[in-house]
Short mmCIF file of C-alpha atoms and ligand atoms in Angstrom, two decimals:
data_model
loop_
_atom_site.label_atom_id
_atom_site.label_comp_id
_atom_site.label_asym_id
_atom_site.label_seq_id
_atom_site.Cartn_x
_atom_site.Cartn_y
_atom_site.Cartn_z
CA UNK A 1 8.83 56.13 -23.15
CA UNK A 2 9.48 53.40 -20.59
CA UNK A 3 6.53 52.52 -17.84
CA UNK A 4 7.81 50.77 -15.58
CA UNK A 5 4.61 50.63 -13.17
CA UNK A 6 3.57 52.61 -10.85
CA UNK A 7 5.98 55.38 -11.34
CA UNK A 8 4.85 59.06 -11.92
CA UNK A 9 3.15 59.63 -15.44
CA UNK A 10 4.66 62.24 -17.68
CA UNK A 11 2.14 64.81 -18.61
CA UNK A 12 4.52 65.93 -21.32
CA UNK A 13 4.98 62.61 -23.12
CA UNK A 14 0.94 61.76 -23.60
CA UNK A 15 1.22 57.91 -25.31
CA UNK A 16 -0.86 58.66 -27.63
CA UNK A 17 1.32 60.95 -29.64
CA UNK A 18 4.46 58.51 -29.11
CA UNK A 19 1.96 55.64 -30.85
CA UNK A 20 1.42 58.23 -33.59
CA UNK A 21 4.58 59.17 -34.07
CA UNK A 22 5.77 55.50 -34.51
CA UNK A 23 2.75 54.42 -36.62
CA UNK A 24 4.03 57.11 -39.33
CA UNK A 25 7.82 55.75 -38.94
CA UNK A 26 6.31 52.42 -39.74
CA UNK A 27 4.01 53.94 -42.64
CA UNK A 28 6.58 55.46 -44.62
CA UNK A 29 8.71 51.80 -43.85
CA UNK A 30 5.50 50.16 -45.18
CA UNK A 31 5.71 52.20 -48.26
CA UNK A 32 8.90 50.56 -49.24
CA UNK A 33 8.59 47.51 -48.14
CA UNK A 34 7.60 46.06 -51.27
CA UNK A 35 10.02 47.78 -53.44
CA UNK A 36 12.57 46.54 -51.36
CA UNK A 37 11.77 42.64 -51.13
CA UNK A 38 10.95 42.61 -46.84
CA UNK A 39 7.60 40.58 -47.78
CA UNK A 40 7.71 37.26 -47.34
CA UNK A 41 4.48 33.93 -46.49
CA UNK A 42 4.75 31.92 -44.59
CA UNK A 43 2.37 28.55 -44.57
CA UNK A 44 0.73 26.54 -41.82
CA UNK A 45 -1.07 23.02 -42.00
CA UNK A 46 -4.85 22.70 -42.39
CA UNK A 47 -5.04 18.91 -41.77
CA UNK A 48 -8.25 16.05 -41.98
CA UNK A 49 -9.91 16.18 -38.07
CA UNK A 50 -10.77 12.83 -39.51
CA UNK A 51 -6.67 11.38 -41.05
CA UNK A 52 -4.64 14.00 -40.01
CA UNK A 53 -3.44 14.22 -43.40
CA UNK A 54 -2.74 17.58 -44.52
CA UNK A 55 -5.62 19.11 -46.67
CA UNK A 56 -3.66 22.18 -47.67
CA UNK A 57 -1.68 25.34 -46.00
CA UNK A 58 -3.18 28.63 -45.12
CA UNK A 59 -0.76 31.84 -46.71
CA UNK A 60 0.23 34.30 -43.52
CA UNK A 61 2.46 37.45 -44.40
CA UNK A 62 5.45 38.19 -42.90
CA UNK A 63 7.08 41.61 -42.37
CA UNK A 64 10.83 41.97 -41.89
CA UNK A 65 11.96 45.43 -41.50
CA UNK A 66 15.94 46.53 -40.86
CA UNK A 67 14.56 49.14 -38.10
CA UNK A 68 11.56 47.55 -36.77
CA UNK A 69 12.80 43.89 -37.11
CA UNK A 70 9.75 41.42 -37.40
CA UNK A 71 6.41 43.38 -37.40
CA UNK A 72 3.46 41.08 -36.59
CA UNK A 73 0.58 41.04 -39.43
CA UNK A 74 -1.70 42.49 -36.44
CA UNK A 75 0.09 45.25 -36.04
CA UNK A 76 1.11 46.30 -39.75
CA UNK A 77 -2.59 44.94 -41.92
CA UNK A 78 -4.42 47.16 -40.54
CA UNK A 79 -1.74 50.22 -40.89
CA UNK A 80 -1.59 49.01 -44.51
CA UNK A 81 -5.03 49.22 -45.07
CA UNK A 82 -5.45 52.70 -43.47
CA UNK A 83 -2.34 53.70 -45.77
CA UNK A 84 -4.06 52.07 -48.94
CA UNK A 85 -1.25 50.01 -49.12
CA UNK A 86 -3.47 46.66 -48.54
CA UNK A 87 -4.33 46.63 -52.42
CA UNK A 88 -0.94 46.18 -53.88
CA UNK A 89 0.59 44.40 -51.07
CA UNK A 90 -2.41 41.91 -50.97
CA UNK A 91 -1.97 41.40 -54.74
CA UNK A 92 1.46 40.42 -53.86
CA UNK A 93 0.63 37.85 -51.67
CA UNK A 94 -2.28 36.44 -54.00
CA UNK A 95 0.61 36.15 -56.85
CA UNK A 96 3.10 34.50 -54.49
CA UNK A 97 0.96 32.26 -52.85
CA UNK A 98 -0.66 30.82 -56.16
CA UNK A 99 2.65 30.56 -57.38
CA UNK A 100 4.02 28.55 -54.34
CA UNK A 101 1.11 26.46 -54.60
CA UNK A 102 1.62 25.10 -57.97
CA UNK A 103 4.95 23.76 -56.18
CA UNK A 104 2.71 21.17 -53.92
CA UNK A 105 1.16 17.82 -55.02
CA UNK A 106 -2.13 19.22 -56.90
CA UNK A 107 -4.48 18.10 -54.25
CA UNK A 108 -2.87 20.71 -51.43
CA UNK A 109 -4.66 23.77 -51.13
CA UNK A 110 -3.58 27.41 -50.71
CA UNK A 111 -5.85 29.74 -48.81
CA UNK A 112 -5.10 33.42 -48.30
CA UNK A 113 -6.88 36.12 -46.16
CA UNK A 114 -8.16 39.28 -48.22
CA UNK A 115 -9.07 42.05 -46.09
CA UNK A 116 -12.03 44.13 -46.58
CA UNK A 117 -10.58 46.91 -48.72
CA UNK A 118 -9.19 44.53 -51.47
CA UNK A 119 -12.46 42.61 -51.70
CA UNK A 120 -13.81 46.07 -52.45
CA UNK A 121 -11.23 47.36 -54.70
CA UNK A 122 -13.02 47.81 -58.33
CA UNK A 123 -9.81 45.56 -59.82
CA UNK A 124 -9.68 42.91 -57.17
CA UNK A 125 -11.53 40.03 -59.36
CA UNK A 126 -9.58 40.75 -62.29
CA UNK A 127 -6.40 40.74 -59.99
CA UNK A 128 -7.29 37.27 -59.04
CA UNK A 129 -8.00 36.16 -62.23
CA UNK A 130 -4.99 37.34 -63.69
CA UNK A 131 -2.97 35.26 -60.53
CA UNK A 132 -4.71 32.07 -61.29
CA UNK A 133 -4.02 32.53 -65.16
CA UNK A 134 -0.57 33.21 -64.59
CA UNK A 135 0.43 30.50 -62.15
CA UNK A 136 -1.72 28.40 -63.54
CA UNK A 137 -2.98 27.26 -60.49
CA UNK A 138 -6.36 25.88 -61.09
CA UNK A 139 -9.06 28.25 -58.99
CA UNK A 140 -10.38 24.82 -57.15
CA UNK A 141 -7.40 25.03 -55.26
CA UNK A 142 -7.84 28.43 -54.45
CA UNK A 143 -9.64 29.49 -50.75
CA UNK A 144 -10.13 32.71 -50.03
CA UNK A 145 -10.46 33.46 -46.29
CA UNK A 146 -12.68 37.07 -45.21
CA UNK A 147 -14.09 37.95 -41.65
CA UNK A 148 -17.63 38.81 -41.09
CA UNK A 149 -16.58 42.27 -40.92
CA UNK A 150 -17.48 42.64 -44.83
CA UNK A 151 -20.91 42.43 -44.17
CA UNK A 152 -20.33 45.87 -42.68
CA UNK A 153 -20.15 46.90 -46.01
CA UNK A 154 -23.13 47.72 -47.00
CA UNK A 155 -23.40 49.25 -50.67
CA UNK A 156 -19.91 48.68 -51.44
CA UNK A 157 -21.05 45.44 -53.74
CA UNK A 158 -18.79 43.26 -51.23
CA UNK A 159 -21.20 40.06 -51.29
CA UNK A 160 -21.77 40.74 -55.15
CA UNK A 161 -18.19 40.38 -55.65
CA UNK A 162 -17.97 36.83 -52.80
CA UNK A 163 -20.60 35.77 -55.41
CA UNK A 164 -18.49 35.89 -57.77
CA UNK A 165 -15.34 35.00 -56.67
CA UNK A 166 -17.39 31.70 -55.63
CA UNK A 167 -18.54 31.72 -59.23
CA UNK A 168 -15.12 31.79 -60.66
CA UNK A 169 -14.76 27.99 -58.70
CA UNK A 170 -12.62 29.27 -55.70
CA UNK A 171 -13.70 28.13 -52.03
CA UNK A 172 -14.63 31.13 -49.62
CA UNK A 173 -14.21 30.39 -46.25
CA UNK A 174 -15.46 32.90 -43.05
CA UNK A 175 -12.61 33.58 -40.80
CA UNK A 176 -12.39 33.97 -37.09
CA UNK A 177 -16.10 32.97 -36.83
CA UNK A 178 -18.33 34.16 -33.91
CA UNK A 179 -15.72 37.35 -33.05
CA UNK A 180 -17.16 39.95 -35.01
CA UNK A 181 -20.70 41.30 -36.59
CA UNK A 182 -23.53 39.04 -34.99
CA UNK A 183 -25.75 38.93 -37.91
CA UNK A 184 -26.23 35.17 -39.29
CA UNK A 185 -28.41 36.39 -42.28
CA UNK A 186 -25.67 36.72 -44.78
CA UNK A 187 -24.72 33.10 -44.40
CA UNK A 188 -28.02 32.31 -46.36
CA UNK A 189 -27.11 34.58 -48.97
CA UNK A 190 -23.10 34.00 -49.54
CA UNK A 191 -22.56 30.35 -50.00
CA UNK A 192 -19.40 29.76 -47.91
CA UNK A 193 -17.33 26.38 -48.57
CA UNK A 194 -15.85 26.39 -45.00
CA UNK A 195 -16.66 28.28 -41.36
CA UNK A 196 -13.08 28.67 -39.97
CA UNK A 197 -14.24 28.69 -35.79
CA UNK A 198 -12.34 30.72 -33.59
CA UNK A 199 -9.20 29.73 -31.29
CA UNK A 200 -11.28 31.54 -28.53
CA UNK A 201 -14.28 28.58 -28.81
CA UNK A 202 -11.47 26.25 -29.68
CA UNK A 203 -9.40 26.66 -26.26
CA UNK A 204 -13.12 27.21 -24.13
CA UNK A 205 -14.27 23.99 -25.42
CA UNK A 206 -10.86 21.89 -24.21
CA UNK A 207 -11.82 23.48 -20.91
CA UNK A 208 -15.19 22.41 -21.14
CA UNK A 209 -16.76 25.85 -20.76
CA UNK A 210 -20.48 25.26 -21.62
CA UNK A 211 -21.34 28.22 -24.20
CA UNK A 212 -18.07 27.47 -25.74
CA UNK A 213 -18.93 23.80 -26.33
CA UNK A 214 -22.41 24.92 -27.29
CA UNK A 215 -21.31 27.61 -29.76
CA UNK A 216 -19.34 24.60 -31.16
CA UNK A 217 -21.83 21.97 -31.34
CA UNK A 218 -24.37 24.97 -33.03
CA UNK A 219 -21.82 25.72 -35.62
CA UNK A 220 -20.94 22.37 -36.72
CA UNK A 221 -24.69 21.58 -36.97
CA UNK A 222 -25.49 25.13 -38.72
CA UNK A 223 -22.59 24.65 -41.10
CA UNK A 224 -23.58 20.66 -41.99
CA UNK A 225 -27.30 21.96 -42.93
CA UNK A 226 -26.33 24.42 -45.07
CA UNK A 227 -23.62 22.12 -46.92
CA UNK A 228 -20.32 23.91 -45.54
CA UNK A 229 -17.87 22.57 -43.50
CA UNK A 230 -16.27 23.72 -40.30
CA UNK A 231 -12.44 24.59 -39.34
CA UNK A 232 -11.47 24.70 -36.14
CA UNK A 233 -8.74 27.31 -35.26
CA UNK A 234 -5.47 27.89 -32.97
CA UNK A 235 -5.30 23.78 -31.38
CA UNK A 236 -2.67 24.00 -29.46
CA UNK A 237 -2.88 20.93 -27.53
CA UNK A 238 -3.90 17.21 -27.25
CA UNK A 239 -6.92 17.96 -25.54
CA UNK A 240 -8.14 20.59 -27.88
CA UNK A 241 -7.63 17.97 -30.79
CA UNK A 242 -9.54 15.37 -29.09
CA UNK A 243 -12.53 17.77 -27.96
CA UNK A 244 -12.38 18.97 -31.51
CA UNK A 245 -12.50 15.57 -33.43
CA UNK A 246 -15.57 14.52 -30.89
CA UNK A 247 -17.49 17.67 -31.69
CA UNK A 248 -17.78 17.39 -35.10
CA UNK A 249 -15.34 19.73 -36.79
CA UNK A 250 -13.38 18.61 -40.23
CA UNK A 251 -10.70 20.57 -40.60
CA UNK A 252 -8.39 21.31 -37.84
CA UNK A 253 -5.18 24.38 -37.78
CA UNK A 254 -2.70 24.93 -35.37
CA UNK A 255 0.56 25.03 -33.54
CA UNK A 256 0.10 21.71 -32.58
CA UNK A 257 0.29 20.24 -35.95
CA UNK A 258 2.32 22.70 -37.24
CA UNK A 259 3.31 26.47 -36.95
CA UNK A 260 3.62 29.00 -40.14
CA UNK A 261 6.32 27.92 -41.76
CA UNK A 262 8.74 28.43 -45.41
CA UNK A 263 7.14 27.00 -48.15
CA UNK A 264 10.07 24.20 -48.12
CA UNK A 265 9.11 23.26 -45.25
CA UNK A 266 5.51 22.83 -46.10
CA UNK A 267 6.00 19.93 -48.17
CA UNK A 268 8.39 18.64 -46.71
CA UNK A 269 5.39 18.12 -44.04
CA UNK A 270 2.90 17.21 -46.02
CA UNK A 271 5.21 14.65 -47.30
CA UNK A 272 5.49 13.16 -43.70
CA UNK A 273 1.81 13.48 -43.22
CA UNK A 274 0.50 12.13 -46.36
CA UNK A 275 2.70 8.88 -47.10
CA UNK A 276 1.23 7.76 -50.25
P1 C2E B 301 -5.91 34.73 -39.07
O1 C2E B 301 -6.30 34.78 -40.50
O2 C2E B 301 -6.97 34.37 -38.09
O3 C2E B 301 -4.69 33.71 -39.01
C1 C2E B 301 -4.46 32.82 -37.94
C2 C2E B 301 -3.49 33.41 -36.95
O4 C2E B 301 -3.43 32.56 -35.81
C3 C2E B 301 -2.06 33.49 -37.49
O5 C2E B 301 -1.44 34.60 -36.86
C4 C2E B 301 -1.47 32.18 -36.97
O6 C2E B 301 -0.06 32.21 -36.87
C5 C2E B 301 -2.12 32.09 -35.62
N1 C2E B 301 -2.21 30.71 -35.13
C6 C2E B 301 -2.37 29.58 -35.84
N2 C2E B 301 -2.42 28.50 -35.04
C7 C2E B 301 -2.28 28.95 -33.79
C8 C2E B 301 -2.24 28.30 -32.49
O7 C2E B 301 -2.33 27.08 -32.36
N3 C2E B 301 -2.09 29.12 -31.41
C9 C2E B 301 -1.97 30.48 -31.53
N4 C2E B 301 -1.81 31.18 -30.41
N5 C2E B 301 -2.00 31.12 -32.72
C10 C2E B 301 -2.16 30.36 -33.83
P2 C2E B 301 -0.58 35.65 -37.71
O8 C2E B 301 0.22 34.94 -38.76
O9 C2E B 301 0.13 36.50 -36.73
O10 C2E B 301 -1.67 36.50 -38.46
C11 C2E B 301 -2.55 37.34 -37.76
C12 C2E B 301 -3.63 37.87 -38.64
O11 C2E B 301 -3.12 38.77 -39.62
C13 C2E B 301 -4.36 36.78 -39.43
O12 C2E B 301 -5.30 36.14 -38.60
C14 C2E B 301 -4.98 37.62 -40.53
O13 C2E B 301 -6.17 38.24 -40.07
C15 C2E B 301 -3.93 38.68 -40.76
N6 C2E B 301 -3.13 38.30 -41.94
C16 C2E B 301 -2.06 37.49 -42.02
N7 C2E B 301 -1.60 37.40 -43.29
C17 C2E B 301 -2.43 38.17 -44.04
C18 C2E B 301 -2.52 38.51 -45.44
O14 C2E B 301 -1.74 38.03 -46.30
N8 C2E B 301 -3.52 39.36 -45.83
C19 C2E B 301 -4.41 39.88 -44.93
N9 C2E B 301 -5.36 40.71 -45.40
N10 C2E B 301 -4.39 39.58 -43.63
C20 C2E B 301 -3.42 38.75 -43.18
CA1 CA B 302 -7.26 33.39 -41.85
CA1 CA B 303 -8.73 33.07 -38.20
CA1 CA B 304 -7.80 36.36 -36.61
#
């Protein structure tokens, strides 16, 4: 159904069906998508605000379908998790990525995003056990990355199990920061290693936006007080890296120190980044 603007709408063609129709195409694609190998992570640089040197890589799935062609995470996550297909695809990338890991120098990090339906998936802690233990990657090296949205979660035992994932030695970092549930109680509760701030404040501070700079400046203070440390998301540009570096943030991701890319690739830029 092409709109091309301004043209008549077709009463017998409502979009929402078409959208429906195509989400179960892609389902039942999604289905087999593991069986048949279309998976594949790709890794982008967290680096030092401080040395640019490259801290570690963050794990970001990749979906390459013969019909659809490349299917962006933000469309096909959240299908997965409606299909219940999150669990066993997320254990997949948990394996991979630990396993990729244990390819770097030991003091490169791997962190990987777990949505809310794994975290509360009774075998999810065993599951990452079990990857640790058979990579052998030690679980210090380990971050796992959530969104505030699992403090939604109420009586699902979500922040029982982030207490114990941060008891098993992994870091826990909060994703996307300041986009979703407004709440800052849980952050005395769940002892995070790392606030990950969002590209939005990121590119609002470069333009010197005030409540963007102040949301910064708030975090970075917030975060130092209660012993985590702040990552500042989506820097595209010179200016963002500057603004960034002056306002206090330690860890800095994006395009322009380098996209998500193969894991060969990955070291071969740390290598450049971290001349020893
Ligand atoms: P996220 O966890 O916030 O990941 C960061 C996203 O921002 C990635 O998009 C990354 O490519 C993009 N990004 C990084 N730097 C820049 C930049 O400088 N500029 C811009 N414009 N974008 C930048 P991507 O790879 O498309 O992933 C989208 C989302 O899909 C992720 O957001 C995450 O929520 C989800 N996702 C990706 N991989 C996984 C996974 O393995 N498991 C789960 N549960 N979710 C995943
Ligand atoms: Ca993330
Ligand atoms: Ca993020
Ligand atoms: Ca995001």
């Amino acid at each position: 159904s092409k709109d091309q603007g301004g043209g008549a709408h077709n009463q017998y063609e409502p979009k929402l069906h078409v959208h429906a129709e195509e989400r179960r195409v892609m389902e039942i694609a999604l289905r087999k998508a593991l069986d048949n190998d279309e998976f594949s992570l790709n890794y982008q640089p967290v680096v030092s605000a401080d040395t640019g040197g490259v801290m570690g890589f963050e794990a970001l799935l990749r979906w390459t379908n013969p019909e659809f062609g490349i299917v962006s995470p933000a469309k096909f996550i959240p299908l997965a998790e409606d299909a219940r297909l999150i669990v066993p695809i997320g254990e997949w990338v948990m394996r991979t990525a630990c396993k990729e890991a244990m390819k770097w120098p030991a003091t490169v990090k791997i962190a990987v995003n777990v949505s809310a339906d794994q975290l509360t998936d009774p075998s999810f802690l065993d599951m990452v056990v079990s990857a640790l233990h058979d990579s052998e990657l030690p679980a210090q090296r380990l971050e796992i990355e959530v969104t505030e949205s699992i403090f939604m979660r109420e009586g699902t035992g979500a922040t029982q199990v982030l207490d114990q994932i941060i008891g098993l030695g992994i870091n826990l970092s909060l994703d996307d920061f300041g986009t979703g549930y407004s709440s800052l109680g849980y952050l005395r509760k769940t002892r995070f290693s790392t606030i990950k701030v969002d590209r939005s404040f990121v590119q609002g501070a470069a333009k010197k936006v005030p409540e963007s700079l102040a949301i910064i400046r708030a975090v970075v203070a917030m975060a130092d007080s209660l012993g985590m440390t702040t990552t500042a998301e989506g820097a595209e540009t010179e200016e963002e890296v500057k603004m960034i570096q002056k306002l206090g943030c330690s860890k800095i991701q994006g395009y322009y120190f380098g996209r998500p890319m193969a894991s060969h690739d990955a070291l071969e830029l740390f290598k450049d980044h971290n001349p020893d």
